[in-house]
Short mmCIF file of C-alpha atoms in Angstrom, two decimals:
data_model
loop_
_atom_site.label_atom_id
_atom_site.label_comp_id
_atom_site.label_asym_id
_atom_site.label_seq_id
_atom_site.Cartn_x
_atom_site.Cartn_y
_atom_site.Cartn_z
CA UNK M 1 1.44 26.81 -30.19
CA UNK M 2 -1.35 25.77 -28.16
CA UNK M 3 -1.11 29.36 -25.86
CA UNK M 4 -1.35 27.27 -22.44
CA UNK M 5 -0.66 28.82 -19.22
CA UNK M 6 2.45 26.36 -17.00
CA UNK M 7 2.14 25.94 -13.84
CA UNK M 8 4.99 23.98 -12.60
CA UNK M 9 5.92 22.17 -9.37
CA UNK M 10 9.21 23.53 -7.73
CA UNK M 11 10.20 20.84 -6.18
CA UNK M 12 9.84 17.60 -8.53
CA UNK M 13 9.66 19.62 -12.24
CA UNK M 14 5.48 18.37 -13.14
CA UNK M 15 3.91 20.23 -15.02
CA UNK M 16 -0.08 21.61 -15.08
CA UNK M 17 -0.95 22.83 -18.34
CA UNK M 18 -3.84 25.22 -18.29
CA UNK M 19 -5.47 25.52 -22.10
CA UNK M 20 -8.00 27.69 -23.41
CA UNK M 21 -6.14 30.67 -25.17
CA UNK M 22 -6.37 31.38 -28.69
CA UNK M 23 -4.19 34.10 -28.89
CA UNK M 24 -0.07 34.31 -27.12
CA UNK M 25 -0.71 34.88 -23.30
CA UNK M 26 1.20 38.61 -22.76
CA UNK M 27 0.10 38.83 -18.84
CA UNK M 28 -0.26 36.79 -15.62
CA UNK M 29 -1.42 37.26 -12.03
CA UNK M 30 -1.67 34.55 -9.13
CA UNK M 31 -2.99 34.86 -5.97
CA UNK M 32 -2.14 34.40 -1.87
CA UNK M 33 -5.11 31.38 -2.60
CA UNK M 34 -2.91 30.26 -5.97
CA UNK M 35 -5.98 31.02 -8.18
CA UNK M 36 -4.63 32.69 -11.77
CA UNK M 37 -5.33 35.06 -13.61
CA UNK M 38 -4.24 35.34 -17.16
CA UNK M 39 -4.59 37.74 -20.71
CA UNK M 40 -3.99 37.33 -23.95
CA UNK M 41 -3.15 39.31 -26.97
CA UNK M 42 -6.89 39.41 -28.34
CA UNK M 43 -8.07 40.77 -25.05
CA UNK M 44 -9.38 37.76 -23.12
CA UNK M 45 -8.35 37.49 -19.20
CA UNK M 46 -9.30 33.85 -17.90
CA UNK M 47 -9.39 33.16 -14.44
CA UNK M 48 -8.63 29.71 -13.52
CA UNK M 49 -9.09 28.03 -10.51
CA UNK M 50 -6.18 25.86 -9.58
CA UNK M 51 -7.15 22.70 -6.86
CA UNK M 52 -4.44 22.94 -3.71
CA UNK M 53 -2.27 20.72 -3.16
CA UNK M 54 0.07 20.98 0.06
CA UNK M 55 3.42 19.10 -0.38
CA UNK M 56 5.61 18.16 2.69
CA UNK M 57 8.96 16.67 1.63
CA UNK M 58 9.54 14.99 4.76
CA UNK M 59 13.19 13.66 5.76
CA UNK M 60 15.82 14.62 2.67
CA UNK M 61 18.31 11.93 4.10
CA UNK M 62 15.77 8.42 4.27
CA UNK M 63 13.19 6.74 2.29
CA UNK M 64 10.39 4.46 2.47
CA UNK M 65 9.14 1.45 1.53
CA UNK M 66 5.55 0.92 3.27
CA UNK M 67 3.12 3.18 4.40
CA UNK M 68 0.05 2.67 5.80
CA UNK M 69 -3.04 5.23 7.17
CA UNK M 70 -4.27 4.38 10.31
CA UNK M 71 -7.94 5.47 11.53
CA UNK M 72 -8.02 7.90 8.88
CA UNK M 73 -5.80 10.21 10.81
CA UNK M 74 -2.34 8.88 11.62
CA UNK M 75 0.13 8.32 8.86
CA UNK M 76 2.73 5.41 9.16
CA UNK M 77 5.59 5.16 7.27
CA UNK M 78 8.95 2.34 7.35
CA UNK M 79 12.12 3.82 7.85
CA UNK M 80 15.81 2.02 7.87
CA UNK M 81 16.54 0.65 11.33
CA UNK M 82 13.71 -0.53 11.61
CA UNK M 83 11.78 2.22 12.79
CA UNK M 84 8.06 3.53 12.59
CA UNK M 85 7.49 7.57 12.05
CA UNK M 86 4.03 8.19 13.26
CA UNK M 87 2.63 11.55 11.67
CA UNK M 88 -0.75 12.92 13.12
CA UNK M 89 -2.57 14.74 9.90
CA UNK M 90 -4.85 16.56 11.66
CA UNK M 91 -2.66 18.06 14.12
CA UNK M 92 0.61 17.92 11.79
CA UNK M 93 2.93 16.64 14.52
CA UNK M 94 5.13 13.45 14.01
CA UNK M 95 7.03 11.12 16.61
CA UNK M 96 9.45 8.29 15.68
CA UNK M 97 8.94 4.70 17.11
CA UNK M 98 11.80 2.67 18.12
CA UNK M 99 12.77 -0.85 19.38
CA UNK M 100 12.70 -0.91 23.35
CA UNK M 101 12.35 -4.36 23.83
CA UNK M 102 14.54 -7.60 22.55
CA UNK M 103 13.01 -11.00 23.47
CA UNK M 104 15.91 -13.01 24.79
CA UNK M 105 18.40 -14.63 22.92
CA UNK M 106 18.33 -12.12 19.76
CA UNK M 107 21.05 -9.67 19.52
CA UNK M 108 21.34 -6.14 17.30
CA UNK M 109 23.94 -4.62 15.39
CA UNK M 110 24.50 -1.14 16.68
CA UNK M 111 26.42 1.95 16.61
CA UNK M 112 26.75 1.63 13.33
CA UNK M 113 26.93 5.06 10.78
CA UNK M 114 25.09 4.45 7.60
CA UNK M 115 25.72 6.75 4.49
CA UNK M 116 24.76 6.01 1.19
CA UNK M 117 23.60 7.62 -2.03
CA UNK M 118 20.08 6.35 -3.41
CA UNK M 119 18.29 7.38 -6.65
CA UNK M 120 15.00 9.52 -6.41
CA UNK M 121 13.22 9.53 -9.34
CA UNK M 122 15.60 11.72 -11.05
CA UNK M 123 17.99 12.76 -8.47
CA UNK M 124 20.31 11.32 -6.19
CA UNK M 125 20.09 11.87 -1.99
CA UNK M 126 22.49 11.22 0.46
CA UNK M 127 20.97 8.93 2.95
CA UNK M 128 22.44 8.70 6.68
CA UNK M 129 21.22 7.01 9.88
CA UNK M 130 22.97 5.88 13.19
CA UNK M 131 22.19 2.37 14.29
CA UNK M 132 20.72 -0.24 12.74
CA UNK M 133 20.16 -0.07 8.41
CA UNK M 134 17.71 -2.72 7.56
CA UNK M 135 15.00 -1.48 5.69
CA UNK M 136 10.99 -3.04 6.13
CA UNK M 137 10.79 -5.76 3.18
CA UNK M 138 6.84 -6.50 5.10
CA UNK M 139 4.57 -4.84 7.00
CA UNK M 140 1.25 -6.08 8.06
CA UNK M 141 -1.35 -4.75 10.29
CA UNK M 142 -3.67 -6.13 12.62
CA UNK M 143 -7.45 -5.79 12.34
CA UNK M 144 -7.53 -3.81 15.50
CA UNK M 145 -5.21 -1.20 13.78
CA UNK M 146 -3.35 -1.08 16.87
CA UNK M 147 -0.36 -3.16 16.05
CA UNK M 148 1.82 -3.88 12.74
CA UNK M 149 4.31 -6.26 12.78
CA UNK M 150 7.24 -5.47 9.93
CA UNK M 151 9.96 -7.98 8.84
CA UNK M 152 13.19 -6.30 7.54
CA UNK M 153 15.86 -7.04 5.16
CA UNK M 154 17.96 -8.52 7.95
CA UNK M 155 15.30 -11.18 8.92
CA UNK M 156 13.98 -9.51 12.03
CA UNK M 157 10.53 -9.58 13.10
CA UNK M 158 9.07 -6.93 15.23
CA UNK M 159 5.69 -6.25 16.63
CA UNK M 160 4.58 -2.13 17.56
CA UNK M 161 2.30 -1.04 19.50
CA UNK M 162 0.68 2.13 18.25
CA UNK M 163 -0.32 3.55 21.24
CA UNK M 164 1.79 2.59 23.54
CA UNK M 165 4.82 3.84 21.05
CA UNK M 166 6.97 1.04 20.75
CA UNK M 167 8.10 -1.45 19.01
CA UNK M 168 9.60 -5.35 20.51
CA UNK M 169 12.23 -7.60 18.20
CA UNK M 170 10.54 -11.06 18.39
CA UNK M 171 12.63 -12.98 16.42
CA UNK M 172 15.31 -13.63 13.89
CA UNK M 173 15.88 -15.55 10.70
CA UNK M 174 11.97 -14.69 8.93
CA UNK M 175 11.53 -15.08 5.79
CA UNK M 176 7.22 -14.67 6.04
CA UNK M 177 5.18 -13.05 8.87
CA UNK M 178 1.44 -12.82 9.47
CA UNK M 179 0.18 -11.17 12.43
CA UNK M 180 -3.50 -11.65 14.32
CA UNK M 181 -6.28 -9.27 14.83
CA UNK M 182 -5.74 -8.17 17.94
CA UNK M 183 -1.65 -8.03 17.74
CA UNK M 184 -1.33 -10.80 20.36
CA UNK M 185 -0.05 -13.60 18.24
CA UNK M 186 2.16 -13.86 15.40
CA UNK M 187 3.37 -16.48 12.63
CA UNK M 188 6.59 -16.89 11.11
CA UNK M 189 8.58 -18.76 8.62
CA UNK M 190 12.06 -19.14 9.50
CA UNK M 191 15.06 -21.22 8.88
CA UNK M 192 17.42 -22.52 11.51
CA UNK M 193 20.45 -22.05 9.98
CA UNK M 194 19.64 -25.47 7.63
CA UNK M 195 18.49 -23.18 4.67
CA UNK M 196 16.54 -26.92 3.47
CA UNK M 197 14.52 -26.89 7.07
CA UNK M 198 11.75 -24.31 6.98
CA UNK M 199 10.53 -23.79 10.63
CA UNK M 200 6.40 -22.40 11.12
CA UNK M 201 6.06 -21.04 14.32
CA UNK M 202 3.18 -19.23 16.39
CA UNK M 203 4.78 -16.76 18.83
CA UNK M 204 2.55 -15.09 21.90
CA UNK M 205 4.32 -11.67 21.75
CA UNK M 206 3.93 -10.59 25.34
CA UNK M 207 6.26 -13.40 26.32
CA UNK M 208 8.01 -13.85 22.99
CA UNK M 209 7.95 -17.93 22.98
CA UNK M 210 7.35 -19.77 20.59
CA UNK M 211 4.98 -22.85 19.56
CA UNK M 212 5.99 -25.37 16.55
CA UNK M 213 3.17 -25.84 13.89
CA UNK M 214 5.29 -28.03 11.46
CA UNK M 215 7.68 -27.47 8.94
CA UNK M 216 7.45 -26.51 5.14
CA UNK M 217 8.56 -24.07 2.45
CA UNK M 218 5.81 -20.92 2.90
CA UNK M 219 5.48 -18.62 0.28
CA UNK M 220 2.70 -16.68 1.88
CA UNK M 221 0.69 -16.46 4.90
CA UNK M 222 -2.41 -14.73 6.58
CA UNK M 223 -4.14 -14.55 9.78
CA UNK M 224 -8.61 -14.50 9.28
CA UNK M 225 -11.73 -14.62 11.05
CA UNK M 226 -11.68 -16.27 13.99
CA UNK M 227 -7.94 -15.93 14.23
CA UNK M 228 -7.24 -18.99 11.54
CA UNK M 229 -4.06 -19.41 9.65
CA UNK M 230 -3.69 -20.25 6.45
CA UNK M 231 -0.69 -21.25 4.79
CA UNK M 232 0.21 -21.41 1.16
CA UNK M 233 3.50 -23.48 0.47
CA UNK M 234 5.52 -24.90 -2.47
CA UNK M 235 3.96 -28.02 -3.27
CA UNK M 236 0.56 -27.28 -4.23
CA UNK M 237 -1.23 -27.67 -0.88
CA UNK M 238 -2.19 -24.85 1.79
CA UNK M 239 -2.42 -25.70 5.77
CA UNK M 240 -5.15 -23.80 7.67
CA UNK M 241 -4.93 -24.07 11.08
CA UNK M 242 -7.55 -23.67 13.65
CA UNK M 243 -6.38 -23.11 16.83
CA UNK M 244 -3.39 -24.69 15.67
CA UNK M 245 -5.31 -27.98 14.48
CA UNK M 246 -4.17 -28.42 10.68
CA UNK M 247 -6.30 -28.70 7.79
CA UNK M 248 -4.94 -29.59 4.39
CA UNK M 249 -6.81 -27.89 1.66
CA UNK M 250 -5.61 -29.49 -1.96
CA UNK M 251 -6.11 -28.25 -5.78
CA UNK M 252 -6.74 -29.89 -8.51
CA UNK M 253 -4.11 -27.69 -10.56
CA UNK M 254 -0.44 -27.66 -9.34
CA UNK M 255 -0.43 -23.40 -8.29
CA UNK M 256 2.21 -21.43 -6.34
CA UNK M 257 0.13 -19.08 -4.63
CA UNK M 258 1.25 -15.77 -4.06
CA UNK M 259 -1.36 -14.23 -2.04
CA UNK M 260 -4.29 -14.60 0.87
CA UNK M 261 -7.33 -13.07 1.77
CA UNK M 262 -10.13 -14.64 3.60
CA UNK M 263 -13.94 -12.88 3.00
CA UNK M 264 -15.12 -10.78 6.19
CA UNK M 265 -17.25 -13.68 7.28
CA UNK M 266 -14.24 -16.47 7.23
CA UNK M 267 -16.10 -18.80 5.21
CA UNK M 268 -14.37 -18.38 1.79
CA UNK M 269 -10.58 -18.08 1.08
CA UNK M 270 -9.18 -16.41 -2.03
CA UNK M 271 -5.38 -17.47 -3.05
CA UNK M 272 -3.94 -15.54 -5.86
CA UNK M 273 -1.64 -17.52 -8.32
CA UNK M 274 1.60 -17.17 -10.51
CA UNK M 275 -0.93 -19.07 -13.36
CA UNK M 276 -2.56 -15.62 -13.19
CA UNK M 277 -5.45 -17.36 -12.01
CA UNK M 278 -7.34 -16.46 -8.44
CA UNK M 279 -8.80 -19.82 -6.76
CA UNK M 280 -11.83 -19.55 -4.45
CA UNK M 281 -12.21 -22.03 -1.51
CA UNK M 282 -15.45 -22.82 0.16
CA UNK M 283 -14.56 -23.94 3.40
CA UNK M 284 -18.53 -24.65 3.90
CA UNK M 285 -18.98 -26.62 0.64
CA UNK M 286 -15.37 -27.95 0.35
CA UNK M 287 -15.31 -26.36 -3.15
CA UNK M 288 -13.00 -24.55 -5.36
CA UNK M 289 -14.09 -22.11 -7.96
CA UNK M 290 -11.54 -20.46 -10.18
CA UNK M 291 -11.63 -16.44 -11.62
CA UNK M 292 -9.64 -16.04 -14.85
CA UNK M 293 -8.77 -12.34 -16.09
CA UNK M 294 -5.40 -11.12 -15.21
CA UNK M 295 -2.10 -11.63 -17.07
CA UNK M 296 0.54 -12.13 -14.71
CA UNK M 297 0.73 -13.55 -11.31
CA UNK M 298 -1.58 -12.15 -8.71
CA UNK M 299 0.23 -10.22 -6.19
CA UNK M 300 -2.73 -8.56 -3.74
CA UNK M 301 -5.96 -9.30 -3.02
CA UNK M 302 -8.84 -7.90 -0.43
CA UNK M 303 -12.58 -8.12 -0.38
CA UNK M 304 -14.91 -5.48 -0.10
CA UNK M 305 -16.60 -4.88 3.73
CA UNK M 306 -20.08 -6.05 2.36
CA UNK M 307 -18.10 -9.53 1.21
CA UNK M 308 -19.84 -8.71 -2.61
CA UNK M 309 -16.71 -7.95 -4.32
CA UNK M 310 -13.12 -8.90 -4.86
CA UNK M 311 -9.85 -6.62 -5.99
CA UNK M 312 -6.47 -7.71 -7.03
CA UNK M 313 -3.64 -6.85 -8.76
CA UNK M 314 -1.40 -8.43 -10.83
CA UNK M 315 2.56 -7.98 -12.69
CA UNK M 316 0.10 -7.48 -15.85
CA UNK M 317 -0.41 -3.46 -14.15
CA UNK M 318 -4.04 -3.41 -13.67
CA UNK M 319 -6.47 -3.90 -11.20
CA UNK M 320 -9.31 -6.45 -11.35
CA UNK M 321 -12.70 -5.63 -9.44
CA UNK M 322 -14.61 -9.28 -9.42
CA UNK M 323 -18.31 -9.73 -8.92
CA UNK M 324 -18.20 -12.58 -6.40
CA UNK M 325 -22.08 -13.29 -7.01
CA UNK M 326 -21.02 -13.93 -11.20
CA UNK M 327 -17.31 -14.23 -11.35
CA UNK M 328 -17.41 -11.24 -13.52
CA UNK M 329 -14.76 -9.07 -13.32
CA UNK M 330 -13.82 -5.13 -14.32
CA UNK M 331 -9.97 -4.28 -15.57
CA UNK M 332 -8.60 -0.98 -14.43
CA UNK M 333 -6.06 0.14 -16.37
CA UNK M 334 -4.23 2.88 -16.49
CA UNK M 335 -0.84 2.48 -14.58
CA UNK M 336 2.24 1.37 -16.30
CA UNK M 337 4.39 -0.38 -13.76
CA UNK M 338 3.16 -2.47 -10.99
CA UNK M 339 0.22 -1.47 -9.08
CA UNK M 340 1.76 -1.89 -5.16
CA UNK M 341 -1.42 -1.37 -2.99
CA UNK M 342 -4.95 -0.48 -3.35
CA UNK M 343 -7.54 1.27 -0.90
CA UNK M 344 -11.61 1.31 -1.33
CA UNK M 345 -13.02 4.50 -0.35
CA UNK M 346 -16.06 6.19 -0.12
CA UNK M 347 -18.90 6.58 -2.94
CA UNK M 348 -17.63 3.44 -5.11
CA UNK M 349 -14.21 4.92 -5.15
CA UNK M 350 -10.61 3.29 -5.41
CA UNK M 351 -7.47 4.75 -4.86
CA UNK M 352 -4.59 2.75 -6.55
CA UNK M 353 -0.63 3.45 -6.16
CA UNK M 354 2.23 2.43 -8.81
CA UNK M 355 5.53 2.10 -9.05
CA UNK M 356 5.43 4.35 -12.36
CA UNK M 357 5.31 7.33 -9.83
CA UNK M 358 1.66 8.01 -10.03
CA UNK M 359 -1.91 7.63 -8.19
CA UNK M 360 -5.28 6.97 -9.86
CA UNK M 361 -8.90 7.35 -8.42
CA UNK M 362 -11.15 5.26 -10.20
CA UNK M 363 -14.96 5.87 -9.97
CA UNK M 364 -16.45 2.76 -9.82
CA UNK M 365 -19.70 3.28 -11.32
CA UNK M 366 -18.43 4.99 -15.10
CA UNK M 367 -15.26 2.71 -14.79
CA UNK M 368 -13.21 6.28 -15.07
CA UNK M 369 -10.46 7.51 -13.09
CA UNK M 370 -7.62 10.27 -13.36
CA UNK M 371 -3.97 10.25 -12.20
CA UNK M 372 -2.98 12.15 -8.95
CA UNK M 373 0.84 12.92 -9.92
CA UNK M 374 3.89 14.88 -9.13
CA UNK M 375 5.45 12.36 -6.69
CA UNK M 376 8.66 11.84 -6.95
CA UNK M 377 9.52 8.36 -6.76
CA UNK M 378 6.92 5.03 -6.86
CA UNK M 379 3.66 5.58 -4.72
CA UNK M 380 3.74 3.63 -2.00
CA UNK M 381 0.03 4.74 -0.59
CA UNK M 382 -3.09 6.69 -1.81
CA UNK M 383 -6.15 7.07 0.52
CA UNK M 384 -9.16 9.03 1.25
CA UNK M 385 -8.85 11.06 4.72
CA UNK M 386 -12.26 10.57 6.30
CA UNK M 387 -14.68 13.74 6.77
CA UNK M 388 -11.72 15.88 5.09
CA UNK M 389 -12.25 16.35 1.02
CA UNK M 390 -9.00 15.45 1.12
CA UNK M 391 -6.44 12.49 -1.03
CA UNK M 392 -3.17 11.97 1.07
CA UNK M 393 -0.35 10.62 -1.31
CA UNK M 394 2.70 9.02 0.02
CA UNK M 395 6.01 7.94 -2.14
CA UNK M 396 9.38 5.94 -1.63
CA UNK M 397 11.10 9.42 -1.13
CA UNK M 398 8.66 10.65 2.24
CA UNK M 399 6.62 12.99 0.27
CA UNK M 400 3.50 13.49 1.65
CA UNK M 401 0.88 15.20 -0.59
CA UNK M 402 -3.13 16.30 0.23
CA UNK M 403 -5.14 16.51 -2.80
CA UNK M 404 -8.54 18.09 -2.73
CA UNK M 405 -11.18 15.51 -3.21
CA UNK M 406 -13.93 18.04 -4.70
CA UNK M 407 -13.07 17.26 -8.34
CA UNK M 408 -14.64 14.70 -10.66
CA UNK M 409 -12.56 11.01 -10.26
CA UNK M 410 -13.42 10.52 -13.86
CA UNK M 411 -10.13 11.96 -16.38
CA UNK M 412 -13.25 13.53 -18.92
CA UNK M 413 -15.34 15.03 -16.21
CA UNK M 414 -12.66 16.64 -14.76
CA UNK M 415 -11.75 18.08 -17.80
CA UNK M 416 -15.74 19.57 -18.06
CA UNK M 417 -15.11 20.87 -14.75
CA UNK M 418 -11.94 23.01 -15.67
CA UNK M 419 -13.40 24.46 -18.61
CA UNK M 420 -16.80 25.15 -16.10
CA UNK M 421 -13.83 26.40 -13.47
CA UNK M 422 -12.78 29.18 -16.16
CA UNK M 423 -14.45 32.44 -16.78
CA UNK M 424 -14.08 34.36 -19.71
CA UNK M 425 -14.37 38.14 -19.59
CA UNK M 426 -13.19 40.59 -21.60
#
């Protein structure tokens, strides 16, 4: 009816429709550089020109669940074990980062042969490893983007080292990790084996001991500034400790916090609450401001480089951009399922990713954005690749996709651009 030219994806089944015809299109030609030509009954031959995108399906057999771009260039994603693949996008190699080292006293289950099927999107794969099968519940990197420390569905906590290649088991029996900035230091919750005794520890990783900071029921934690750690727990108060001298910091609501982040500076802390509220600490003023907006609990928060603005996201599906000088704030939505991770790029740009399978781009000046989609499964990362013009796009089932980052981020621009992008001859 509407005489549109398809151009569909081979390997997931999504669809481009290309619009414009007003008569039934009788003849097509694409390409070696995938632009299209196409004619219709009343004469007209449209040339459109179709944006790249290069797919690579990765690994058939495994799946992720974090993944994380490292100094613009090197992909990391989670696999079962755990284990770290490393992918280099400018030079398209990968290598796979294992355990070498066990601190003493912590044992692994091995030579074991996994084989399972899991659901992808709308197919089923057959996944298989040798070894260990826990898959990364955590991950957290350190501000020197050299290390990450991941937690997996077993309990195990282990620090990498991205440059040296390798990855050392710390401990056992985590429940919450945090990790410093320069990968030296670590915090955990754990139990010890009294699932009523909730041990917080601060481990030196290079000789994998431990030091007791007290004991309480964490439900989040996160290194700052300075290398402070604050602690949100169960009863309504959060510990921050300073060189491992406490400070209670109390409320004057009852919250269960469900997420950190300190400004660049240290000297405010921002806790995001299941009373979809967002409280702000002044640790110079010993004051607490609160930012309503969101709908649901608040799951992730970061702050802008410049310290002027605040993003988080919430169960509600949108994204909140706050103007820390006001307490105004700006709702993205767009997404319908949980937002899982946000990046800021360049040019007042952020890149969100969803569990309902898609990316968006939002232009933060006209409050637009437009969807980056044909994934497969939920988006696990979307982020800019510096000095490139390109989007890299990461989902739960290791497909990597590079969008080109020429077009408008706003859905109506874009839409001026591809009727601009189409010549009409006859």
């Amino acid at each position: 009816g509407d005489h549109a030219v398809l151009v569909s994806d081979g390997w997931n089944g999504s669809t481009l429709r290309l619009t414009g015809h007003s008569a039934a299109v009788e003849a097509l030609a694409v390409s070696s550089n995938g632009t299209i030509a196409s004619g219709d009954r009343k004469g007209v031959i449209r040339v459109w020109t179709v944006p790249a995108v290069s797919r690579d399906h990765g690994d058939d057999r495994t799946t992720s669940t974090f993944a994380v771009l490292n100094r613009g260039r090197e992909l990391i994603l989670t696999r079962r074990g755990p284990r770290l693949e490393v992918r280099d996008l400018e030079r398209g190699d990968k290598r796979l980062l294992e355990i070498t080292e066990v601190a003493p006293g912590i044992t692994r289950e091995m030579n074991i042969r996994i084989d399972r099927n899991t659901r992808i999107g709308n197919r089923m794969i057959r996944e298989s490893s040798d070894g260990p099968d826990p898959e990364v519940v955590e991950l957290v990197q350190s501000a020197d983007l050299r290390h990450v420390v991941t937690l997996d569905s077993s309990g195990q906590a282990v620090v990498w080292d991205l440059v040296a290649g390798r990855g050392k088991l710390i401990t056992d029996k985590v429940i919450h990790v945090a990790i410093n900035a320069d990968g030296s230091q670590i915090a955990t919750s754990r139990t010890d084996g009294n699932h009523s005794r909730r041990l917080i520890e601060e481990w030196d990783v290079a000789s994998s001991t431990p030091t007791k900071l007290g004991e309480m029921v964490a439900l989040t934690m996160k290194y700052g500034p300075g290398d402070r750690l604050a602690i949100a727990t169960d009863t309504n108060l959060v510990i921050i400790y300073d060189h491992r001298e406490p400070t209670r910091l109390t409320f004057p609501r009852r919250h269960a916090f469900r997420s950190l982040a300190f400004s660049p500076d240290g000297k405010k802390l921002f806790l995001g609450s299941d009373s979809w509220e967002i409280a702000v600490h002044d640790f110079e003023t010993d004051t607490v401001d609160t930012l309503h907006g969101h709908m649901g609990t608040v799951l992730n928060l970061a702050v802008s480089p410049d310290g002027k603005r605040l993003f988080s996201s919430s169960v509600d599906n949108t994204v909140r951009v706050w103007n820390l000088a006001d307490g105004s704030s700006l709702p993205l939505r767009g997404h319908t399922a949980l937002v899982s991770s946000f990046e800021l790029g360049d040019n007042d740009t952020l890149f969100t990713s969803s569990y309902d399978g898609t990316a968006r781009i939002w232009d933060l000046t006209t409050h637009g954005s437009r969807p980056l989609v044909g994934q497969e499964d939920r988006v696990l990362l979307a982020h800019q690749l510096p000095g490139r013009q390109r989007i890299v796009v990461v989902d739960r089932a290791h497909q990597v996709a590079e969008y080109p980052d020429t077009l408008p981020h706003d859905e109506l621009l874009l839409r001026s651009w591809l009727d601009s992008a189409t010549n009409l001859t006859r």
